[in-house]
mmCIF file of C-alpha atoms in Angstrom:
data_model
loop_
_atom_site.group_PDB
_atom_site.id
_atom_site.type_symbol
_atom_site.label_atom_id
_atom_site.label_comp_id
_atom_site.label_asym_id
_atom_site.label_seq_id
_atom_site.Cartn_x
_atom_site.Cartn_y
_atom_site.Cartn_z
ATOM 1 C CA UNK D 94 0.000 0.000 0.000
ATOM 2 C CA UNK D 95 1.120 3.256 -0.606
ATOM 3 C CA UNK D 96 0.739 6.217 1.795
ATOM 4 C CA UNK D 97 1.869 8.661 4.459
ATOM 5 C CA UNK D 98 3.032 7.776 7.675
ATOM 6 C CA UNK D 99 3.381 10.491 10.889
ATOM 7 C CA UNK D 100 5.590 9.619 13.893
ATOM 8 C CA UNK D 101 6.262 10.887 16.981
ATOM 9 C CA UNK D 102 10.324 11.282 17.571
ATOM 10 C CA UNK D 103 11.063 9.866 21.367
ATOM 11 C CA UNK D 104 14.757 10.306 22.747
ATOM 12 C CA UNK D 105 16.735 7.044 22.568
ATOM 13 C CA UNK D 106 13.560 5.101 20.890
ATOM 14 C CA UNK D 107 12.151 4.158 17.918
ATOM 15 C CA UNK D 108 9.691 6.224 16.326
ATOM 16 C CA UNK D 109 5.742 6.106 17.078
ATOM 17 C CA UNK D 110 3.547 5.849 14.268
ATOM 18 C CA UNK D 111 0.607 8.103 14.773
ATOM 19 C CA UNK D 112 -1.372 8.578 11.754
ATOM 20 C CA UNK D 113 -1.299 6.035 8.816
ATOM 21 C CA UNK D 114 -2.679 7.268 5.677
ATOM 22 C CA UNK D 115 -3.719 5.469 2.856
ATOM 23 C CA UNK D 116 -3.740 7.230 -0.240
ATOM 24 C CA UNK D 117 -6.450 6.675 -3.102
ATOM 25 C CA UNK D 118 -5.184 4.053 -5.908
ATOM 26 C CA UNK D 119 -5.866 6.305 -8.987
ATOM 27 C CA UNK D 120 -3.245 8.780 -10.204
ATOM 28 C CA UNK D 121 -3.320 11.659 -12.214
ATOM 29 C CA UNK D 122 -1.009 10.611 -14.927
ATOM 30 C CA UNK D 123 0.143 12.624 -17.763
ATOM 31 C CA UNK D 124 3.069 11.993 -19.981
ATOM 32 C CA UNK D 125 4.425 13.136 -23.411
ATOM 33 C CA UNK D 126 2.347 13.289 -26.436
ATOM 34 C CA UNK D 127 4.183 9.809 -28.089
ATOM 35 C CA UNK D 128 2.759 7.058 -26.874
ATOM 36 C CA UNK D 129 3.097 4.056 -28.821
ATOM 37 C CA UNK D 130 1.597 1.322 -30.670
ATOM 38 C CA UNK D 131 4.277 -1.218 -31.953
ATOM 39 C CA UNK D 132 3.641 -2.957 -35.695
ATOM 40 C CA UNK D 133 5.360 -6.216 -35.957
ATOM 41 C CA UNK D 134 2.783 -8.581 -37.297
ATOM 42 C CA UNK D 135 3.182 -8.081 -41.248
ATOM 43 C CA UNK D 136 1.541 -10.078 -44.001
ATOM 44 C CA UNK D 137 4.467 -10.275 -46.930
ATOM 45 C CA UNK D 138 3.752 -10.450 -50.163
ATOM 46 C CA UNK D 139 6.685 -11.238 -52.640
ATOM 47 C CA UNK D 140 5.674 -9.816 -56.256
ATOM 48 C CA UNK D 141 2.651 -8.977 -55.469
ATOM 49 C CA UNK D 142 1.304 -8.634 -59.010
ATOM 50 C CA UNK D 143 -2.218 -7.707 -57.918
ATOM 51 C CA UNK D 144 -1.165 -4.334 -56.922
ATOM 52 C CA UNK D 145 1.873 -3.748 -59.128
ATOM 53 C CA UNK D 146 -0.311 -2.359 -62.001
ATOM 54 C CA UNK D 147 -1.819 0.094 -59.365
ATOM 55 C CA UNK D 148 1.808 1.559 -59.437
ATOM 56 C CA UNK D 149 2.741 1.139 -62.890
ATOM 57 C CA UNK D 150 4.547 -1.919 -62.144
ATOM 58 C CA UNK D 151 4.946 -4.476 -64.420
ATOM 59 C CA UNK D 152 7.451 -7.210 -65.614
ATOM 60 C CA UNK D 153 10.556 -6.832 -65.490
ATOM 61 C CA UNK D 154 9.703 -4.947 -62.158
ATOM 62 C CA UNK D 155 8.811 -6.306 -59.202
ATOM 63 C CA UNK D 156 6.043 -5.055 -56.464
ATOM 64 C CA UNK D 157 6.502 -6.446 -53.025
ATOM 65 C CA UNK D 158 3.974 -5.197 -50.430
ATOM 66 C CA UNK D 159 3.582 -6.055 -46.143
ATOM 67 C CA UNK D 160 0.316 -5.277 -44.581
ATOM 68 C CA UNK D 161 -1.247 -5.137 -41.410
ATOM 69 C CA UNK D 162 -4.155 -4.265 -39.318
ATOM 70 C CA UNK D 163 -5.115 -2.846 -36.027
ATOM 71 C CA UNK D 164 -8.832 -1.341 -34.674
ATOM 72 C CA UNK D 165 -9.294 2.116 -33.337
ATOM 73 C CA UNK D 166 -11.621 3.035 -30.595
ATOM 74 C CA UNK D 167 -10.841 6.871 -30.854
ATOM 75 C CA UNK D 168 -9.078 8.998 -33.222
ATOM 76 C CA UNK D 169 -6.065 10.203 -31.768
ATOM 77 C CA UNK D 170 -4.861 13.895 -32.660
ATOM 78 C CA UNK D 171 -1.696 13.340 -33.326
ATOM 79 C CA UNK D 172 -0.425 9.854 -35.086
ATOM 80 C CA UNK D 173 2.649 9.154 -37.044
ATOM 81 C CA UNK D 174 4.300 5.958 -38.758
ATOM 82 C CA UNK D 175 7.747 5.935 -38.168
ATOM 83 C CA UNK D 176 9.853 3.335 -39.609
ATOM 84 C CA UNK D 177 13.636 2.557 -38.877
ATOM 85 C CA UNK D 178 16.375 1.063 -41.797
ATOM 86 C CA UNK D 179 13.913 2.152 -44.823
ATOM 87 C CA UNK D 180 15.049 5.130 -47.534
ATOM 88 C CA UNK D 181 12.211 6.681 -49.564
ATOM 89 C CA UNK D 182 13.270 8.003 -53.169
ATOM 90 C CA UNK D 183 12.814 8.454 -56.458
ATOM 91 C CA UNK D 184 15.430 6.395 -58.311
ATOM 92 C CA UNK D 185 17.179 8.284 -60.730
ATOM 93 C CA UNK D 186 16.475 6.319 -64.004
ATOM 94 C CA UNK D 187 12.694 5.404 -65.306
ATOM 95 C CA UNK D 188 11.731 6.308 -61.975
ATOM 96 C CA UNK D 189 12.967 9.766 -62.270
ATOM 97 C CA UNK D 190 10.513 10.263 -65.396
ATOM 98 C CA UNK D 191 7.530 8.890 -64.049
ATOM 99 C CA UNK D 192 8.164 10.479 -60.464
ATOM 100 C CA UNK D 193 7.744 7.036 -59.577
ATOM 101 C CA UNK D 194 8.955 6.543 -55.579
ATOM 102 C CA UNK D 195 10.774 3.381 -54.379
ATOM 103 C CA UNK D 196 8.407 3.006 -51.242
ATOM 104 C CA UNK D 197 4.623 4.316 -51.251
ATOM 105 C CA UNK D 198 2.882 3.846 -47.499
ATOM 106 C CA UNK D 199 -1.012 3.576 -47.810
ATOM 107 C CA UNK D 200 -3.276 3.815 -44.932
ATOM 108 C CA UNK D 201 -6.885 3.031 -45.368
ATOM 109 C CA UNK D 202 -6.297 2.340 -49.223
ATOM 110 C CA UNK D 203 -4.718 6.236 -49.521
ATOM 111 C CA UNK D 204 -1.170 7.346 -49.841
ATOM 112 C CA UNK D 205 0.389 8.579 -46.547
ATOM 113 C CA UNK D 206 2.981 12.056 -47.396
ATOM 114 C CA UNK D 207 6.179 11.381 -47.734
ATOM 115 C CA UNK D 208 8.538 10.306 -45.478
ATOM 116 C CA UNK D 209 10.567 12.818 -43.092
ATOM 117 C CA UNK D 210 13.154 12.883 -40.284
ATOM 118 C CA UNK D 211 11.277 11.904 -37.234
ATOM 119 C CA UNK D 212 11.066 13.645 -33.988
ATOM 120 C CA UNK D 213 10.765 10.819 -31.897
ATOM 121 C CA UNK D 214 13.553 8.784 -30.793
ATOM 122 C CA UNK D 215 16.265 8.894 -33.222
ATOM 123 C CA UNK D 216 16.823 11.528 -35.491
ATOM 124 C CA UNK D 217 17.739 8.906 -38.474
ATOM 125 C CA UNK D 218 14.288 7.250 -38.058
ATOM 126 C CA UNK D 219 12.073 8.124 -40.714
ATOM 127 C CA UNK D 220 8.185 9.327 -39.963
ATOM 128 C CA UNK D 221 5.348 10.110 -42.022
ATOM 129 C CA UNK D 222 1.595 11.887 -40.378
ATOM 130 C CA UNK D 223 -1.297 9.921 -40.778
ATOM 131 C CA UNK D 224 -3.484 11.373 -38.081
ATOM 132 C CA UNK D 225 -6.327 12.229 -40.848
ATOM 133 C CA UNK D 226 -6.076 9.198 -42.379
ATOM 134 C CA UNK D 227 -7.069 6.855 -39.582
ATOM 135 C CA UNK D 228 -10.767 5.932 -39.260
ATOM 136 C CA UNK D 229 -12.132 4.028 -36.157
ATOM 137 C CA UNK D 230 -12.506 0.673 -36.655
ATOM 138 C CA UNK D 231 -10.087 -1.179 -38.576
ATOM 139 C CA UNK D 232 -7.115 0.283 -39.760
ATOM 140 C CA UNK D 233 -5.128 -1.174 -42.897
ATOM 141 C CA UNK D 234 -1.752 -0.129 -43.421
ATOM 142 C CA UNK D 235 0.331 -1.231 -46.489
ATOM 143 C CA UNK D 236 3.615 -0.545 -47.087
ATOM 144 C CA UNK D 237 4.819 -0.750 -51.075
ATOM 145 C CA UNK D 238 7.956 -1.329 -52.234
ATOM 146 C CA UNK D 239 8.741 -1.517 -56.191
ATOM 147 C CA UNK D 240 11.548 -2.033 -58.217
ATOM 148 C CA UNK D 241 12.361 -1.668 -61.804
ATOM 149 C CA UNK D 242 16.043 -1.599 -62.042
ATOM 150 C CA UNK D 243 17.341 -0.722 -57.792
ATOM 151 C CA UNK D 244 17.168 -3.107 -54.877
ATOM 152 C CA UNK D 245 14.193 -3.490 -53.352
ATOM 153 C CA UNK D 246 13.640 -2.223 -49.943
ATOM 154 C CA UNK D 247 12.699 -4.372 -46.347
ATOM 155 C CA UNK D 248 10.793 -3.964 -43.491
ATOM 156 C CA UNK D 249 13.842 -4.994 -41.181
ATOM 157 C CA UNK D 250 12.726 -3.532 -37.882
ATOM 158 C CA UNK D 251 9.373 -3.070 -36.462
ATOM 159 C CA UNK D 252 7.057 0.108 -37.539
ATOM 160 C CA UNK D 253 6.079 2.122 -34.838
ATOM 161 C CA UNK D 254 2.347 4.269 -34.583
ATOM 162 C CA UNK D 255 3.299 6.843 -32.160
ATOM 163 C CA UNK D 256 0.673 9.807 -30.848
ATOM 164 C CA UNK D 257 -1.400 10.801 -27.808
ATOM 165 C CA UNK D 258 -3.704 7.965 -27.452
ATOM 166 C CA UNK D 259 -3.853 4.975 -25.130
ATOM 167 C CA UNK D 260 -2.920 1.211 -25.888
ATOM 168 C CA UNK D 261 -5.589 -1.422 -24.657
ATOM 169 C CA UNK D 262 -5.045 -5.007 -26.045
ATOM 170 C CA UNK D 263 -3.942 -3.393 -29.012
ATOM 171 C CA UNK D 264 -6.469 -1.065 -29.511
ATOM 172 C CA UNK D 265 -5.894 2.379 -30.044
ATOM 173 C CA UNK D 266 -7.821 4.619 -27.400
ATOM 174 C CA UNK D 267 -8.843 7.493 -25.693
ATOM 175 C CA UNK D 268 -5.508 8.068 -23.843
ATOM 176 C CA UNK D 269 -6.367 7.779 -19.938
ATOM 177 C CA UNK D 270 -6.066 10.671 -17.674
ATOM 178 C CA UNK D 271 -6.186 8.832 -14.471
ATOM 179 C CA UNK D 272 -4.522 5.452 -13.808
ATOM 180 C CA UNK D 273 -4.119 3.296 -10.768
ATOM 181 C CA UNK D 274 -0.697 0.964 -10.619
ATOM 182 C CA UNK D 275 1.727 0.285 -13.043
ATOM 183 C CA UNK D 276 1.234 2.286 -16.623
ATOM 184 C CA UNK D 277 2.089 -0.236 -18.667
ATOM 185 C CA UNK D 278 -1.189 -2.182 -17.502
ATOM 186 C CA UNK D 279 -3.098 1.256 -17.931
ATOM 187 C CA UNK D 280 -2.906 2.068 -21.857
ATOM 188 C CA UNK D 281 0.740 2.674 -22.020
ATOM 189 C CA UNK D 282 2.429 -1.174 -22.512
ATOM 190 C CA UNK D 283 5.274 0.142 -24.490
ATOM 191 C CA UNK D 284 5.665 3.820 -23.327
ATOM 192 C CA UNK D 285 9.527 4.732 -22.680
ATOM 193 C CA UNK D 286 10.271 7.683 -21.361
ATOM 194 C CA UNK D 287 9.086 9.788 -18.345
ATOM 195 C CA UNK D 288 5.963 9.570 -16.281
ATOM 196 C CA UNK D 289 4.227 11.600 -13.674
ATOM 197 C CA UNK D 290 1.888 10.386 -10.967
ATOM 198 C CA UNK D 291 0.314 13.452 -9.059
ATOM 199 C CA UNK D 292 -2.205 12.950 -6.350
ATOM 200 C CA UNK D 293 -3.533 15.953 -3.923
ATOM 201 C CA UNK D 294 -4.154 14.885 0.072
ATOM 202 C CA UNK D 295 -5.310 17.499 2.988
ATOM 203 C CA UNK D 296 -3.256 16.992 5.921
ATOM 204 C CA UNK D 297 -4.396 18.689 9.380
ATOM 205 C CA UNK D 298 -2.527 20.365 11.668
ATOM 206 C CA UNK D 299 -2.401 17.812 14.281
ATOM 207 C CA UNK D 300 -0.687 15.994 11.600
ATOM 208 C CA UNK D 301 1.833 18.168 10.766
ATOM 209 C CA UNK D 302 2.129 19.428 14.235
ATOM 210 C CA UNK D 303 5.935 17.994 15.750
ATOM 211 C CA UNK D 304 5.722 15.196 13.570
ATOM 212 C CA UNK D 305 8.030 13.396 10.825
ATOM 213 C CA UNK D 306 5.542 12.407 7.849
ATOM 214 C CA UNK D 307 7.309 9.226 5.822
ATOM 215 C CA UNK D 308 5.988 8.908 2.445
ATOM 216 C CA UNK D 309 5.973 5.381 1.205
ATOM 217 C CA UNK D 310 5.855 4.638 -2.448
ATOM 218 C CA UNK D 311 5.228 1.321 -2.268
ATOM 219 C CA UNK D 312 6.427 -0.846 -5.328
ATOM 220 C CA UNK D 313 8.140 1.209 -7.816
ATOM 221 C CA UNK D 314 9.476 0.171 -11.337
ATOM 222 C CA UNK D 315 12.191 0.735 -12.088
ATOM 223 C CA UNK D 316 13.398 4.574 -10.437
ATOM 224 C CA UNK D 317 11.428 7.942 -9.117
ATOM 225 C CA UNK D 318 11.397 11.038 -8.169
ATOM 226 C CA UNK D 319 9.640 12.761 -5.594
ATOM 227 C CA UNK D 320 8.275 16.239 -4.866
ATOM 228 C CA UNK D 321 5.875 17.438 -2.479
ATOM 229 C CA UNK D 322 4.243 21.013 -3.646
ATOM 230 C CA UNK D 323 6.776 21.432 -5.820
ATOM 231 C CA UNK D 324 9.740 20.863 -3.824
ATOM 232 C CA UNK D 325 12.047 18.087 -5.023
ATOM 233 C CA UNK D 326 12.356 15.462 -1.676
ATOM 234 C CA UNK D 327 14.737 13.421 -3.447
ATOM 235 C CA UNK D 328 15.502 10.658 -5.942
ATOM 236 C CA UNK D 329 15.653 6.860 -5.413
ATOM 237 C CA UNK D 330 17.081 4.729 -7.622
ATOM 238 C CA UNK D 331 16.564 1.356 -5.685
ATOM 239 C CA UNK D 332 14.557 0.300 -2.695
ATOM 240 C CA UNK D 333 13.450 1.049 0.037
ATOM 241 C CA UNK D 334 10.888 4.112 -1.673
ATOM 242 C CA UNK D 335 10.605 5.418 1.638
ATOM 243 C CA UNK D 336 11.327 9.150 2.156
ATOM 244 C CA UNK D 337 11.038 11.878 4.199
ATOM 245 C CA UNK D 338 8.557 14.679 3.031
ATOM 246 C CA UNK D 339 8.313 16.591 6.384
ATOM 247 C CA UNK D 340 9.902 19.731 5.203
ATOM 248 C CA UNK D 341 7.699 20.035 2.034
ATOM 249 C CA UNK D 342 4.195 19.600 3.558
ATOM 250 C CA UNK D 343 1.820 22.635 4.817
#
């Protein structure tokens, strides 16, 4: 359980407890806009000559395409594809005349813009905005690579969605607000990056009064830091989450 603890100091004993409080189990929770939905179930098709001629593909080129799905519960604001190891261009030869690309992204059946440095992560990742493109429901996202003459590009490393929603059995969704426990069980299983819990208590006098308040964290994965009305307490990087917040509290 996680709460506040007063005690009494007596000379040359150990401390009384003499107020427990347990505080409530949900958290305001707020963290950065990119949450993030991973993409590593692909369906690859190797010359894919269905959609080849929706590209102007034919033989001697070659069309390879990977799709995949996932459901929306509510439309995010902010959603971007960003994929890792690719290179989108238009080759220099035929391509170059037909302003053919090398890699087209299509979301719901319609072409994503073109790829850009992302802002998330690394700066070498590549990202591409497909918040208006989404619809809730099912999702289809196909990625197209063609070839006439260059190598062929891959889908070596995952894809990543990333925007301000929440993750629920892989389902994107209203991002939560308030959360009780650990966040990655709460709509954020693959969030990296930094977290806030807040939580407001009233503490009377008699509390306060000649006391030491102890603020236990409980369980805490993996490191924290705390501050009580805006005063940094300190930082704890292993256990035991157990600190003193007597000089913060009013």
């Amino acid at each position: 359980p996680q709460g506040v603890t007063s005690t009494r100091k007596k000379a040359a004993a150990e401390p009384q407890i003499v107020t427990e409080l347990l505080l409530d189990a949900e958290w305001n929770f707020s963290v950065p806009p990119q949450n993030v939905l991973i993409l590593d179930k692909w369906q690859f098709v190797a010359r894919d000559t269905e959609v080849g001629p929706d590209f102007g593909v034919g033989i001697p080129g070659q069309v390879n395409t990977w799709t995949t799905k996932f459901n929306v519960e509510h439309l995010p604001e902010i959603a971007s594809l960003v994929f890792d190891d690719v290179e989108q261009n238009i080759p220099s030869h035929v391509g170059f005349l037909s302003r053919r690309r090398n890699m087209e992204i299509m979301v719901n059946g319609k072409p994503a813009p073109y790829l850009k440095p992302a802002q998330w992560q690394d700066k070498f990742n590549l990202s591409t905005d497909i918040a208006n493109l989404l619809q809730e429901g099912e999702n289809t996202i196909q990625v197209v690579t063609l070839s006439l003459l260059e190598p062929l590009q891959n889908l070596n490393e995952p894809v990543y969605l990333v925007g301000d929603f929440g993750v629920i059995d892989d389902k994107i969704t209203l991002r939560p607000a308030y959360i009780s426990g650990a966040f990655n069980e709460a709509g954020f299983p693959h969030f990296v990056g930094i977290a806030t819990y807040r939580q407001t208590i009233e503490l009377t006098a008699e509390i306060i009064s000649g006391n030491q308040l102890m603020r236990d964290l409980g369980q805490v994965h993996d490191c924290c830091r705390i501050l009580v009305n805006g005063v940094e307490i300190a930082t704890r990087l292993w256990a035991p989450f157990e600190v003193d917040i007597t000089s913060a509290t009013k």
